[in-house]
C-alpha positions as CSV (number, residue, x, y, z in Angstrom):
1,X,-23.0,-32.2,-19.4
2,X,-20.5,-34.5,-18.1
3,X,-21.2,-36.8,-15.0
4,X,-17.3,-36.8,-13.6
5,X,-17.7,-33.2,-12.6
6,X,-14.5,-32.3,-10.5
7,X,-13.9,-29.2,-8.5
8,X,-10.4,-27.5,-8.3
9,X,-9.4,-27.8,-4.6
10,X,-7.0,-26.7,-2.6
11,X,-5.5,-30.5,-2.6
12,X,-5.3,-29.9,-6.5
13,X,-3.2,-26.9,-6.3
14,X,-1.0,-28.6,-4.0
15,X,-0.6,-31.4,-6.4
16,X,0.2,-28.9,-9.2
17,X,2.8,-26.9,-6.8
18,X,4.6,-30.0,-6.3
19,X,4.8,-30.8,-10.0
20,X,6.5,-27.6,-10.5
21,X,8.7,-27.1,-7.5
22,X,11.2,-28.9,-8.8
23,X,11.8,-27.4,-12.3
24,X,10.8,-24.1,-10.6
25,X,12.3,-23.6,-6.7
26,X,10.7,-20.3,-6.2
27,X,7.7,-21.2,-6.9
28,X,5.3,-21.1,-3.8
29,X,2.1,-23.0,-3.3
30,X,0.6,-19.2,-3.4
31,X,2.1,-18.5,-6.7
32,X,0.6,-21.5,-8.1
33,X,-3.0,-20.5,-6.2
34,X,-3.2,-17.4,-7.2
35,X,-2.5,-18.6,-11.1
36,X,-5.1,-21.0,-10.5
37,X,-7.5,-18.6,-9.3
38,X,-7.0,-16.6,-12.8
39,X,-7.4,-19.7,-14.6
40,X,-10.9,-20.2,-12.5
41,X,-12.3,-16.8,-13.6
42,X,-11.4,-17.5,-17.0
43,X,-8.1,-15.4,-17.8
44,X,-5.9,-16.5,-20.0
45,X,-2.4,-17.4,-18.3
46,X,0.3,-14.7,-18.6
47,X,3.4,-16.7,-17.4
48,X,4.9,-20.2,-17.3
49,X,3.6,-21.3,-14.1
50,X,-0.1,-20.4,-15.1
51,X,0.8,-22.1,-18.7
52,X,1.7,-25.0,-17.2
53,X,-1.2,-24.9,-14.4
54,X,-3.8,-24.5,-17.5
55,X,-2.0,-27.6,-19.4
56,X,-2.2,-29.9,-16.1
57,X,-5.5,-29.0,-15.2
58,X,-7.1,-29.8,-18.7
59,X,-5.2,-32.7,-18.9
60,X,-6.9,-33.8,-16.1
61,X,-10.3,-32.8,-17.0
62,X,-11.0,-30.1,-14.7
63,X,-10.3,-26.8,-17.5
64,X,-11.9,-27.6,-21.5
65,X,-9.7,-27.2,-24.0
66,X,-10.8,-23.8,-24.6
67,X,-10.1,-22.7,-20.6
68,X,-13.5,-22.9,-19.5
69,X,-14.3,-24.8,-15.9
70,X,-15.7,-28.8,-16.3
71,X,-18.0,-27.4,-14.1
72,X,-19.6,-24.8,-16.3
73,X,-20.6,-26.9,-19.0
C-alpha cells in the first residue's frame, strides 16, 4: 500500500480544467468534474477531455495505470 495516498479534490479538478481550457475553450470546470467523477467510479473515459483527465491524474499518482483510485490499493 502506498504511504503518499492522495485524494482527488475539487482543487485537483480545478488544476486539470485549467490545463485544458486553453486547448479546449468550451470546456467548463463541470465538464472536467463530471469526467473525473467517471474516472472515480472506475469507467473508462469516452472522450478527450476524460482521456486527458485519466492521463494527468495517473501521471500524478492519484489513478494506477490500470484506472484504479491510489486510494484503493
Amino acid at each position: 500500500m502506498s504511504t503518499n495516498i492522495r485524494a482527488i479534490t475539487p482543487a485537483t479538478v480545478t488544476l486539470i480544467w485549467r490545463n485544458l481550457k486553453d486547448s479546449y475553450p468550451g470546456v467548463t470546470r463541470d465538464n472536467v468534474n463530471d469526467e473525473v467523477e467517471k474516472l472515480k467510479l472506475g469507467e473508462a473515459p469516452k472522450n478527450i477531455i476524460g482521456m486527458f483527465a485519466k492521463g494527468m491524474l495517473t501521471d500524478a499518482g492519484y489513478l494506477t495505470e490500470d484506472g484504479k483510485l491510489t486510494t484503493d490499493i
